[in-house]
Amino acid sequence: MNEMIENLLSHRSIRKFKSKRLNQQQIETIVCSAQHASTSSYMMAYSIIGVTDDSKKERLAEITGQSYVKHNGHFLIFCADLNRVTIKATNDEYENMLDNLENSEHFLVSAIDAALAAQNAAIAAESMGLGICYIGSIRNNIAAVDELFHLPKHVIPLFGMAIGYPAHHPESKPRLPIDAVYFENGYQDHEDALDRFDEKIGNYYAKRSENNRKDTWTDQMKRRFQKTIRMDVTNHVKNKGFNKK
Amino acid sequence: MNEMIENLLSHRSIRKFKSKRLNQQQIETIVCSAQHASTSSYMMAYSIIGVTDDSKKERLAEITGQSYVKHNGHFLIFCADLNRVTIKATNDEYENMLDNLENSEHFLVSAIDAALAAQNAAIAAESMGLGICYIGSIRNNIAAVDELFHLPKHVIPLFGMAIGYPAHHPESKPRLPIDAVYFENGYQDHEDALDRFDEKIGNYYAKRSENNRKDTWTDQMKRRFQKTIRMDVTNHVKNKGFNKK
């Protein structure tokens, strides 16, 4: 196993950071690494907002309910962005584009582009001795994030990423068995693999050093999807010109 | 700059592969690396289909119009998957979940999870001396791909990935200037940066060794969005239980 793969396998989310801020060169290296990920049809359909303004970080910490959104070395917001491809369009060209951008295909492409870029950023940061945590909870109030960063039409804030010097060393969280995730030549029934995983994760939750409890993965997921969350995401995405037909 | 970042920055898509197939250990290392990417709320909301059946590869090559979908060392399809979280649900629990899964939030989360995993797979493969190419054109006929791999409700094939031993050495494609992609504390106007990039990319297209032509990035994007493509994605995603409200 090479060093690159060892690094990928040793990933864990970091939620406590030292107060030291990233310098400009570190930030540029991370963003440049993000930019070199693959991109669908050369669209590069994402933007990255770096947040250094303390009042904006404070507001994001309120929206997400997560203190490490405020206390970290740097904070990034990854956005799906198909505004950029319209900037040089004439009025007639723009009208046509508006119509095509409403197909779900295009929001999907830009979300995927943004996520590929983000994962390169994460790996680059980790290779520099930094830790990261993805922050999906910026979607707790997606309209407020949109407003806070003045996002135009066809730009959707997808998730944040807290980056910084790690101040704790959490355990790596077990992953599903490979036969619950990887299938050859067709989708396969994998209830047995989930049963095995529930047993394993039950032991993990019972014994881990922080927040130990009695739980399984499938119970956790069933609980999660019993309650509605973020019901405003659908309309926000539509109002910004995507997923309308 | 460390070796990990050098590898990220030297990425280029590979579209010609030697005929040598990946062995089981290589495939497992790649999938295992994918699984260690971050995942939203521990959902691990994706599946990966490995395609070894020649007739299925042939059909995918027809759908995508890309020969390297057939001729490669291995082919993966990354799917958004929220079927798995429903497998152990009782009928009543399932009815409730169905309703919640219809919010765009959940399709978005699973697409992002799948893309983060895929980018880890890409980086792992590249670190092993292999090349990769993402294949978005499996969405040229998303219903046919769904049928070919017997995908259940709440599973959407997002993109493929051809992997193999590189049989060519394409140039690295220029990326947007950093000031067209990265903004601090708010979205910024970046038309100037696009003008600079158009000039740069114009030179690149005029001079590159294969397929040289007169073009700019903004013209390319404007042309792309004048025509409708993949208008069936919206309804396919809805029919599979997502993006309905």
Short mmCIF file of C-alpha atoms in Angstrom, two decimals:
data_model
loop_
_atom_site.label_atom_id
_atom_site.label_comp_id
_atom_site.label_asym_id
_atom_site.label_seq_id
_atom_site.Cartn_x
_atom_site.Cartn_y
_atom_site.Cartn_z
CA MET A 1 0.00 0.00 0.00
CA ASN A 2 1.50 3.35 -1.03
CA GLU A 3 1.64 6.47 1.15
CA MET A 4 -1.14 8.23 -0.80
CA ILE A 5 -3.56 5.38 -0.08
CA GLU A 6 -2.43 5.17 3.57
CA ASN A 7 -3.37 8.84 3.86
CA LEU A 8 -6.79 8.28 2.29
CA LEU A 9 -7.50 5.36 4.62
CA SER A 10 -6.47 7.24 7.73
CA HIS A 11 -8.97 10.08 7.20
CA ARG A 12 -11.04 11.18 10.17
CA SER A 13 -13.08 14.34 10.57
CA ILE A 14 -11.51 16.92 12.85
CA ARG A 15 -13.86 19.02 14.98
CA LYS A 16 -11.40 20.73 17.36
CA PHE A 17 -8.75 23.02 15.93
CA LYS A 18 -5.86 25.03 17.33
CA SER A 19 -6.31 28.79 16.97
CA LYS A 20 -3.54 29.15 14.35
CA ARG A 21 -4.83 30.47 11.03
CA LEU A 22 -3.81 29.10 7.62
CA ASN A 23 -1.50 31.39 5.67
CA GLN A 24 -2.19 32.62 2.12
CA GLN A 25 0.11 30.05 0.54
CA GLN A 26 -1.63 27.16 2.28
CA ILE A 27 -5.02 28.46 1.16
CA GLU A 28 -3.87 28.85 -2.44
CA THR A 29 -2.37 25.35 -2.50
CA ILE A 30 -5.64 23.89 -1.22
CA VAL A 31 -7.76 25.83 -3.75
CA CYS A 32 -5.38 25.02 -6.60
CA SER A 33 -5.55 21.32 -5.70
CA ALA A 34 -9.35 21.56 -5.72
CA GLN A 35 -9.26 23.11 -9.18
CA HIS A 36 -7.28 20.18 -10.59
CA ALA A 37 -10.01 17.63 -9.92
CA SER A 38 -11.89 16.32 -12.95
CA THR A 39 -14.72 18.51 -14.18
CA SER A 40 -17.72 17.62 -16.33
CA SER A 41 -17.21 18.85 -19.93
CA TYR A 42 -14.71 21.44 -18.69
CA MET A 43 -17.51 23.37 -16.94
CA MET A 44 -15.63 23.90 -13.65
CA ALA A 45 -19.13 24.52 -12.32
CA TYR A 46 -18.35 25.55 -8.75
CA SER A 47 -17.12 28.44 -6.64
CA ILE A 48 -15.36 28.42 -3.31
CA ILE A 49 -15.99 31.15 -0.75
CA GLY A 50 -13.31 31.57 1.88
CA VAL A 51 -14.66 33.06 5.11
CA THR A 52 -12.30 35.23 7.15
CA ASP A 53 -14.80 37.82 8.44
CA ASP A 54 -15.46 36.97 12.11
CA SER A 55 -19.04 38.24 12.08
CA LYS A 56 -19.85 36.00 9.10
CA LYS A 57 -18.23 33.03 10.83
CA GLU A 58 -20.30 33.81 13.92
CA ARG A 59 -23.49 33.81 11.82
CA LEU A 60 -22.49 30.52 10.18
CA ALA A 61 -21.87 28.99 13.60
CA GLU A 62 -25.42 30.01 14.58
CA ILE A 63 -26.92 28.53 11.39
CA THR A 64 -25.02 25.26 11.67
CA GLY A 65 -25.05 24.96 15.45
CA GLN A 66 -21.40 23.90 15.28
CA SER A 67 -18.74 25.84 17.18
CA TYR A 68 -15.88 24.60 14.98
CA VAL A 69 -17.41 26.54 12.10
CA LYS A 70 -16.15 29.60 13.98
CA HIS A 71 -13.02 28.18 15.62
CA ASN A 72 -10.70 26.82 12.93
CA GLY A 73 -7.74 27.76 10.74
CA HIS A 74 -9.90 28.60 7.73
CA PHE A 75 -13.43 28.03 6.51
CA LEU A 76 -14.53 27.31 2.94
CA ILE A 77 -17.99 27.14 1.40
CA PHE A 78 -18.31 25.05 -1.75
CA CYS A 79 -21.03 26.22 -4.13
CA ALA A 80 -22.54 24.71 -7.26
CA ASP A 81 -22.01 27.54 -9.78
CA LEU A 82 -23.51 27.79 -13.25
CA ASN A 83 -23.70 31.58 -13.07
CA ARG A 84 -20.17 31.78 -14.48
CA VAL A 85 -21.07 30.15 -17.81
CA THR A 86 -23.72 32.84 -18.40
CA ILE A 87 -21.55 35.92 -17.69
CA LYS A 88 -20.47 36.58 -21.29
CA ALA A 89 -23.81 35.64 -22.86
CA THR A 90 -25.89 38.14 -24.87
CA ASN A 91 -29.48 38.69 -23.72
CA ASP A 92 -30.84 36.22 -26.29
CA GLU A 93 -28.24 33.60 -25.45
CA TYR A 94 -28.97 34.09 -21.74
CA GLU A 95 -32.73 33.55 -22.20
CA ASN A 96 -32.01 30.24 -23.91
CA MET A 97 -29.54 29.18 -21.22
CA LEU A 98 -31.98 30.00 -18.42
CA ASP A 99 -34.39 27.52 -19.89
CA ASN A 100 -31.80 24.73 -20.22
CA LEU A 101 -30.37 25.28 -16.75
CA GLU A 102 -33.76 24.39 -15.27
CA ASN A 103 -33.26 20.71 -16.11
CA SER A 104 -32.11 18.72 -13.04
CA GLU A 105 -29.15 17.48 -15.10
CA HIS A 106 -27.40 20.81 -14.69
CA PHE A 107 -27.78 21.21 -10.96
CA LEU A 108 -26.58 17.62 -10.61
CA VAL A 109 -23.50 18.28 -12.74
CA SER A 110 -22.54 21.36 -10.79
CA ALA A 111 -23.05 19.65 -7.41
CA ILE A 112 -20.82 16.77 -8.54
CA ASP A 113 -18.15 19.16 -9.89
CA ALA A 114 -18.13 21.02 -6.55
CA ALA A 115 -17.85 17.79 -4.55
CA LEU A 116 -14.95 16.44 -6.64
CA ALA A 117 -13.11 19.73 -6.13
CA ALA A 118 -13.87 19.69 -2.41
CA GLN A 119 -12.50 16.20 -1.92
CA ASN A 120 -9.24 17.24 -3.60
CA ALA A 121 -9.12 20.21 -1.22
CA ALA A 122 -9.66 17.88 1.74
CA ILE A 123 -6.89 15.53 0.64
CA ALA A 124 -4.48 18.38 -0.05
CA ALA A 125 -5.16 19.87 3.40
CA GLU A 126 -4.69 16.52 5.13
CA SER A 127 -1.42 15.92 3.28
CA MET A 128 -0.18 19.22 4.76
CA GLY A 129 -0.83 17.97 8.31
CA LEU A 130 -4.13 19.82 8.60
CA GLY A 131 -7.50 18.33 9.52
CA ILE A 132 -10.87 18.97 7.92
CA CYS A 133 -14.57 18.55 8.58
CA TYR A 134 -17.32 18.86 5.99
CA ILE A 135 -20.24 20.97 7.20
CA GLY A 136 -23.55 19.98 5.56
CA SER A 137 -25.49 21.94 8.17
CA ILE A 138 -25.00 25.21 6.29
CA ARG A 139 -28.14 23.87 4.55
CA ASN A 140 -30.04 24.28 7.85
CA ASN A 141 -30.82 27.73 6.49
CA ILE A 142 -29.70 27.78 2.89
CA ALA A 143 -31.41 31.12 2.13
CA ALA A 144 -29.51 32.83 4.98
CA VAL A 145 -26.18 31.52 3.64
CA ASP A 146 -27.13 32.68 0.15
CA GLU A 147 -27.84 36.15 1.49
CA LEU A 148 -24.75 36.31 3.71
CA PHE A 149 -22.43 35.75 0.74
CA HIS A 150 -24.47 37.60 -1.94
CA LEU A 151 -24.84 34.56 -4.19
CA PRO A 152 -26.34 35.24 -7.62
CA LYS A 153 -28.86 33.11 -9.52
CA HIS A 154 -27.53 29.62 -10.41
CA VAL A 155 -25.19 29.53 -7.39
CA ILE A 156 -26.12 27.20 -4.52
CA PRO A 157 -24.10 26.84 -1.30
CA LEU A 158 -23.73 23.06 -0.90
CA PHE A 159 -21.54 22.51 2.15
CA GLY A 160 -18.80 24.09 4.18
CA MET A 161 -15.37 22.79 5.12
CA ALA A 162 -13.62 23.69 8.36
CA ILE A 163 -9.84 23.36 8.01
CA GLY A 164 -7.12 23.78 10.58
CA TYR A 165 -4.44 22.36 12.85
CA PRO A 166 -5.99 19.38 14.68
CA ALA A 167 -6.43 19.71 18.44
CA HIS A 168 -7.74 16.17 19.01
CA HIS A 169 -7.21 12.69 17.58
CA PRO A 170 -10.59 11.01 17.10
CA GLU A 171 -10.86 7.35 16.18
CA SER A 172 -11.48 6.46 12.57
CA LYS A 173 -15.17 5.56 12.10
CA PRO A 174 -15.83 2.08 10.66
CA ARG A 175 -17.13 1.88 7.09
CA LEU A 176 -19.73 -0.51 5.65
CA PRO A 177 -18.34 -3.89 4.57
CA ILE A 178 -17.26 -3.81 0.93
CA ASP A 179 -20.05 -6.23 -0.06
CA ALA A 180 -22.64 -3.69 1.14
CA VAL A 181 -21.29 -1.02 -1.21
CA TYR A 182 -19.60 -2.66 -4.19
CA PHE A 183 -21.52 -4.95 -6.56
CA GLU A 184 -20.42 -6.50 -9.84
CA ASN A 185 -22.58 -6.24 -12.97
CA GLY A 186 -25.80 -5.41 -11.14
CA TYR A 187 -27.29 -4.21 -7.85
CA GLN A 188 -27.36 -6.96 -5.24
CA ASP A 189 -29.29 -7.70 -2.10
CA HIS A 190 -27.06 -6.87 0.86
CA GLU A 191 -29.18 -7.25 3.99
CA ASP A 192 -26.72 -9.84 5.39
CA ALA A 193 -23.85 -7.38 5.05
CA LEU A 194 -25.91 -4.77 6.95
CA ASP A 195 -26.57 -7.28 9.76
CA ARG A 196 -22.82 -7.92 10.07
CA PHE A 197 -22.15 -4.19 10.08
CA ASP A 198 -24.81 -3.52 12.73
CA GLU A 199 -23.06 -5.99 15.01
CA LYS A 200 -19.67 -4.38 14.38
CA ILE A 201 -20.91 -0.83 14.82
CA GLY A 202 -22.83 -1.84 17.95
CA ASN A 203 -19.50 -2.84 19.49
CA TYR A 204 -17.85 0.35 18.25
CA TYR A 205 -20.52 2.59 19.80
CA ALA A 206 -20.46 0.64 23.07
CA LYS A 207 -16.69 0.90 23.46
CA ARG A 208 -15.54 4.16 21.88
CA SER A 209 -13.82 6.71 24.07
CA GLU A 210 -16.25 9.64 23.52
CA ASN A 211 -20.09 9.55 23.41
CA ASN A 212 -20.51 5.81 23.82
CA ARG A 213 -24.06 4.46 23.45
CA LYS A 214 -26.17 1.47 22.42
CA ASP A 215 -27.02 1.81 18.74
CA THR A 216 -26.76 0.22 15.30
CA TRP A 217 -26.24 1.79 11.88
CA THR A 218 -29.60 0.75 10.46
CA ASP A 219 -31.47 2.05 13.55
CA GLN A 220 -29.60 5.33 13.31
CA MET A 221 -30.60 5.70 9.65
CA LYS A 222 -34.22 4.72 10.28
CA ARG A 223 -34.48 7.36 13.04
CA ARG A 224 -32.89 9.96 10.81
CA PHE A 225 -35.40 9.55 8.01
CA GLN A 226 -38.47 9.53 10.26
CA LYS A 227 -38.25 13.29 10.63
CA THR A 228 -38.39 15.93 7.94
CA ILE A 229 -35.34 18.19 7.66
CA ARG A 230 -34.36 21.09 5.42
CA MET A 231 -37.65 21.10 3.54
CA ASP A 232 -36.74 24.55 2.19
CA VAL A 233 -33.83 23.21 0.10
CA THR A 234 -36.17 22.12 -2.72
CA ASN A 235 -37.71 25.55 -3.18
CA HIS A 236 -34.46 27.42 -2.67
CA VAL A 237 -32.82 25.42 -5.47
CA LYS A 238 -35.84 26.07 -7.72
CA ASN A 239 -35.87 29.79 -6.93
CA LYS A 240 -32.23 30.00 -8.00
CA GLY A 241 -33.09 28.61 -11.43
CA PHE A 242 -32.43 24.87 -11.07
CA ASN A 243 -34.48 21.62 -10.82
CA LYS A 244 -37.59 23.28 -12.26
CA LYS A 245 -38.41 20.74 -14.94
CA MET B 1 4.93 21.11 -2.29
CA ASN B 2 4.52 17.53 -1.08
CA GLU B 3 4.15 14.44 -3.29
CA MET B 4 0.42 14.09 -2.59
CA ILE B 5 -0.24 17.59 -3.89
CA GLU B 6 2.08 17.07 -6.87
CA ASN B 7 -0.05 14.04 -7.75
CA LEU B 8 -3.29 16.04 -7.45
CA LEU B 9 -1.92 18.82 -9.64
CA SER B 10 -0.68 16.45 -12.33
CA HIS B 11 -4.11 14.87 -12.91
CA ARG B 12 -5.25 14.46 -16.50
CA SER B 13 -8.11 12.34 -17.83
CA ILE B 14 -6.97 9.17 -19.61
CA ARG B 15 -9.06 8.02 -22.58
CA LYS B 16 -6.80 5.31 -24.06
CA PHE B 17 -5.95 2.28 -21.96
CA LYS B 18 -3.79 -0.81 -22.41
CA SER B 19 -5.80 -4.05 -22.51
CA LYS B 20 -4.50 -5.28 -19.13
CA ARG B 21 -7.28 -5.71 -16.56
CA LEU B 22 -7.06 -4.63 -12.94
CA ASN B 23 -6.70 -7.48 -10.46
CA GLN B 24 -9.02 -8.07 -7.50
CA GLN B 25 -6.63 -6.50 -5.01
CA GLN B 26 -6.34 -3.29 -7.03
CA ILE B 27 -10.13 -3.06 -7.29
CA GLU B 28 -10.57 -3.61 -3.55
CA THR B 29 -7.93 -1.00 -2.70
CA ILE B 30 -9.69 1.53 -4.93
CA VAL B 31 -13.15 0.79 -3.46
CA CYS B 32 -11.81 0.80 0.09
CA SER B 33 -10.18 4.20 -0.53
CA ALA B 34 -13.51 5.47 -1.86
CA GLN B 35 -15.27 4.28 1.29
CA HIS B 36 -12.93 6.29 3.51
CA ALA B 37 -14.00 9.65 2.12
CA SER B 38 -16.14 11.81 4.39
CA THR B 39 -19.85 11.01 4.37
CA SER B 40 -22.79 13.17 5.40
CA SER B 41 -24.12 12.11 8.84
CA TYR B 42 -22.58 8.66 8.36
CA MET B 43 -25.11 7.87 5.62
CA MET B 44 -22.56 6.39 3.16
CA ALA B 45 -25.30 7.10 0.65
CA TYR B 46 -23.78 5.58 -2.51
CA SER B 47 -23.15 2.29 -4.24
CA ILE B 48 -20.46 1.37 -6.73
CA ILE B 49 -21.18 -1.07 -9.55
CA GLY B 50 -18.13 -2.71 -11.11
CA VAL B 51 -18.72 -3.79 -14.69
CA THR B 52 -16.86 -6.87 -15.94
CA ASP B 53 -19.53 -8.34 -18.21
CA ASP B 54 -18.49 -7.59 -21.81
CA SER B 55 -22.04 -7.33 -23.14
CA LYS B 56 -22.90 -4.73 -20.47
CA LYS B 57 -19.73 -2.78 -21.30
CA GLU B 58 -20.72 -2.91 -24.98
CA ARG B 59 -24.17 -1.50 -24.14
CA LEU B 60 -22.60 1.25 -22.00
CA ALA B 61 -20.26 2.16 -24.87
CA GLU B 62 -23.34 2.56 -27.11
CA ILE B 63 -25.14 4.73 -24.54
CA THR B 64 -22.15 6.95 -23.88
CA GLY B 65 -20.72 6.97 -27.41
CA GLN B 66 -17.26 6.50 -25.87
CA SER B 67 -15.10 3.53 -26.86
CA TYR B 68 -12.96 3.70 -23.72
CA VAL B 69 -16.04 2.75 -21.69
CA LYS B 70 -15.52 -0.69 -23.25
CA HIS B 71 -11.71 -0.74 -23.56
CA ASN B 72 -10.15 -0.21 -20.13
CA GLY B 73 -8.79 -2.08 -17.13
CA HIS B 74 -12.01 -1.78 -15.12
CA PHE B 75 -15.22 0.24 -15.19
CA LEU B 76 -17.12 1.60 -12.20
CA ILE B 77 -20.54 3.23 -11.96
CA PHE B 78 -21.10 5.50 -8.98
CA CYS B 79 -24.70 5.68 -7.80
CA ALA B 80 -26.49 7.90 -5.31
CA ASP B 81 -28.04 5.29 -2.98
CA LEU B 82 -30.64 5.89 -0.29
CA ASN B 83 -32.22 2.49 -0.80
CA ARG B 84 -29.81 1.01 1.75
CA VAL B 85 -31.10 3.13 4.64
CA THR B 86 -34.62 1.74 4.07
CA ILE B 87 -33.75 -1.98 3.94
CA LYS B 88 -34.35 -2.74 7.62
CA ALA B 89 -37.39 -0.46 7.99
CA THR B 90 -40.83 -1.78 8.94
CA ASN B 91 -43.69 -0.95 6.55
CA ASP B 92 -44.77 2.02 8.66
CA GLU B 93 -41.24 3.34 9.00
CA TYR B 94 -40.75 2.90 5.24
CA GLU B 95 -43.87 4.92 4.38
CA ASN B 96 -42.58 7.80 6.48
CA MET B 97 -39.11 7.60 4.93
CA LEU B 98 -40.50 7.61 1.38
CA ASP B 99 -42.09 10.95 2.10
CA ASN B 100 -38.93 12.50 3.53
CA LEU B 101 -36.70 11.17 0.76
CA GLU B 102 -38.72 13.21 -1.75
CA ASN B 103 -37.14 16.45 -0.52
CA SER B 104 -34.29 17.60 -2.83
CA GLU B 105 -32.01 17.72 0.24
CA HIS B 106 -31.69 13.95 0.22
CA PHE B 107 -30.86 13.45 -3.44
CA LEU B 108 -28.31 16.24 -3.06
CA VAL B 109 -26.69 14.59 -0.04
CA SER B 110 -26.41 11.22 -1.76
CA ALA B 111 -24.99 12.74 -4.96
CA ILE B 112 -22.36 14.59 -2.91
CA ASP B 113 -21.50 11.45 -0.89
CA ALA B 114 -21.05 9.49 -4.13
CA ALA B 115 -18.84 12.18 -5.66
CA LEU B 116 -16.57 12.43 -2.59
CA ALA B 117 -16.13 8.66 -2.66
CA ALA B 118 -15.44 8.71 -6.40
CA GLN B 119 -12.74 11.34 -6.09
CA ASN B 120 -10.97 9.23 -3.47
CA ALA B 121 -11.19 6.27 -5.88
CA ALA B 122 -9.69 8.41 -8.66
CA ILE B 123 -6.79 9.55 -6.49
CA ALA B 124 -6.12 6.04 -5.20
CA ALA B 125 -6.06 4.68 -8.77
CA GLU B 126 -3.74 7.45 -9.97
CA SER B 127 -1.39 6.85 -7.03
CA MET B 128 -1.10 3.22 -8.23
CA GLY B 129 0.09 4.34 -11.69
CA LEU B 130 -3.35 3.93 -13.25
CA GLY B 131 -5.30 6.55 -15.19
CA ILE B 132 -8.98 7.40 -14.94
CA CYS B 133 -11.71 9.21 -16.81
CA TYR B 134 -15.10 10.21 -15.39
CA ILE B 135 -17.98 9.33 -17.72
CA GLY B 136 -20.96 11.65 -17.28
CA SER B 137 -22.48 10.44 -20.54
CA ILE B 138 -24.01 7.40 -18.86
CA ARG B 139 -26.77 9.99 -18.23
CA ASN B 140 -27.38 10.11 -22.02
CA ASN B 141 -29.88 7.36 -21.27
CA ILE B 142 -30.22 7.14 -17.52
CA ALA B 143 -33.25 4.81 -17.68
CA ALA B 144 -31.31 2.29 -19.79
CA VAL B 145 -28.43 2.26 -17.28
CA ASP B 146 -30.92 1.85 -14.43
CA GLU B 147 -32.43 -1.17 -16.19
CA LEU B 148 -29.07 -2.70 -17.20
CA PHE B 149 -27.95 -2.87 -13.56
CA HIS B 150 -31.34 -3.56 -11.92
CA LEU B 151 -31.24 -0.45 -9.72
CA PRO B 152 -33.99 -0.24 -7.09
CA LYS B 153 -35.95 2.85 -6.03
CA HIS B 154 -33.77 5.60 -4.48
CA VAL B 155 -30.69 4.54 -6.46
CA ILE B 156 -29.55 6.83 -9.31
CA PRO B 157 -26.56 6.11 -11.58
CA LEU B 158 -24.62 9.39 -11.54
CA PHE B 159 -21.47 8.81 -13.56
CA GLY B 160 -19.05 6.12 -14.62
CA MET B 161 -15.30 5.90 -14.19
CA ALA B 162 -13.02 4.14 -16.66
CA ILE B 163 -9.79 2.99 -14.98
CA GLY B 164 -6.75 1.34 -16.47
CA TYR B 165 -3.12 1.42 -17.51
CA PRO B 166 -2.61 4.62 -19.54
CA ALA B 167 -1.79 4.20 -23.24
CA HIS B 168 -1.33 7.91 -23.96
CA HIS B 169 0.00 11.00 -22.19
CA PRO B 170 -2.38 13.91 -22.80
CA GLU B 171 -1.47 17.44 -21.76
CA SER B 172 -2.95 18.77 -18.54
CA LYS B 173 -5.88 21.09 -19.34
CA PRO B 174 -5.57 24.64 -17.96
CA ARG B 175 -7.85 25.60 -15.08
CA LEU B 176 -9.64 28.92 -14.46
CA PRO B 177 -7.51 31.55 -12.72
CA ILE B 178 -7.91 31.33 -8.95
CA ASP B 179 -9.67 34.72 -8.84
CA ALA B 180 -12.46 33.33 -11.05
CA VAL B 181 -13.17 30.52 -8.57
CA TYR B 182 -12.15 31.59 -5.08
CA PHE B 183 -13.69 34.62 -3.37
CA GLU B 184 -13.32 35.85 0.19
CA ASN B 185 -16.36 36.69 2.33
CA GLY B 186 -18.78 37.05 -0.59
CA TYR B 187 -19.36 36.29 -4.25
CA GLN B 188 -17.40 38.65 -6.50
CA ASP B 189 -17.65 39.85 -10.07
CA HIS B 190 -15.03 37.98 -12.11
CA GLU B 191 -15.58 38.93 -15.74
CA ASP B 192 -11.99 40.22 -16.01
CA ALA B 193 -10.63 36.88 -14.87
CA LEU B 194 -12.74 35.15 -17.54
CA ASP B 195 -11.32 37.48 -20.21
CA ARG B 196 -7.79 36.58 -19.13
CA PHE B 197 -8.69 32.89 -19.17
CA ASP B 198 -10.26 33.13 -22.64
CA GLU B 199 -7.00 34.53 -23.98
CA LYS B 200 -4.98 31.79 -22.30
CA ILE B 201 -7.29 28.98 -23.40
CA GLY B 202 -7.41 30.41 -26.93
CA ASN B 203 -3.65 29.91 -27.14
CA TYR B 204 -3.93 26.44 -25.62
CA TYR B 205 -6.54 25.30 -28.18
CA ALA B 206 -4.56 26.83 -31.06
CA LYS B 207 -1.35 25.08 -30.12
CA ARG B 208 -2.18 21.77 -28.44
CA SER B 209 -0.95 18.59 -30.09
CA GLU B 210 -4.35 16.92 -30.65
CA ASN B 211 -7.63 18.50 -31.92
CA ASN B 212 -6.37 22.07 -32.14
CA ARG B 213 -9.00 24.70 -32.96
CA LYS B 214 -9.99 28.36 -32.54
CA ASP B 215 -12.14 28.67 -29.42
CA THR B 216 -12.50 30.28 -26.01
CA TRP B 217 -13.89 28.91 -22.76
CA THR B 218 -16.82 31.30 -22.53
CA ASP B 219 -17.83 30.60 -26.17
CA GLN B 220 -17.62 26.88 -25.52
CA MET B 221 -19.90 27.21 -22.48
CA LYS B 222 -22.36 29.47 -24.28
CA ARG B 223 -22.66 26.95 -27.15
CA ARG B 224 -23.11 24.11 -24.70
CA PHE B 225 -26.06 25.70 -22.93
CA GLN B 226 -27.89 26.76 -26.11
CA LYS B 227 -29.03 23.19 -26.66
CA THR B 228 -31.14 21.02 -24.41
CA ILE B 229 -29.54 17.78 -23.24
CA ARG B 230 -30.64 14.91 -21.03
CA MET B 231 -34.11 16.34 -20.43
CA ASP B 232 -35.17 12.91 -19.12
CA VAL B 233 -32.91 13.16 -16.02
CA THR B 234 -35.45 15.29 -14.15
CA ASN B 235 -38.27 12.79 -14.53
CA HIS B 236 -36.06 9.76 -13.99
CA VAL B 237 -34.87 11.16 -10.65
CA LYS B 238 -38.49 11.93 -9.66
CA ASN B 239 -39.69 8.48 -10.69
CA LYS B 240 -37.06 6.93 -8.43
CA GLY B 241 -38.46 8.80 -5.42
CA PHE B 242 -36.28 11.94 -5.23
CA ASN B 243 -36.66 15.69 -5.97
CA LYS B 244 -40.45 15.52 -5.84
CA LYS B 245 -41.09 18.36 -3.41
#
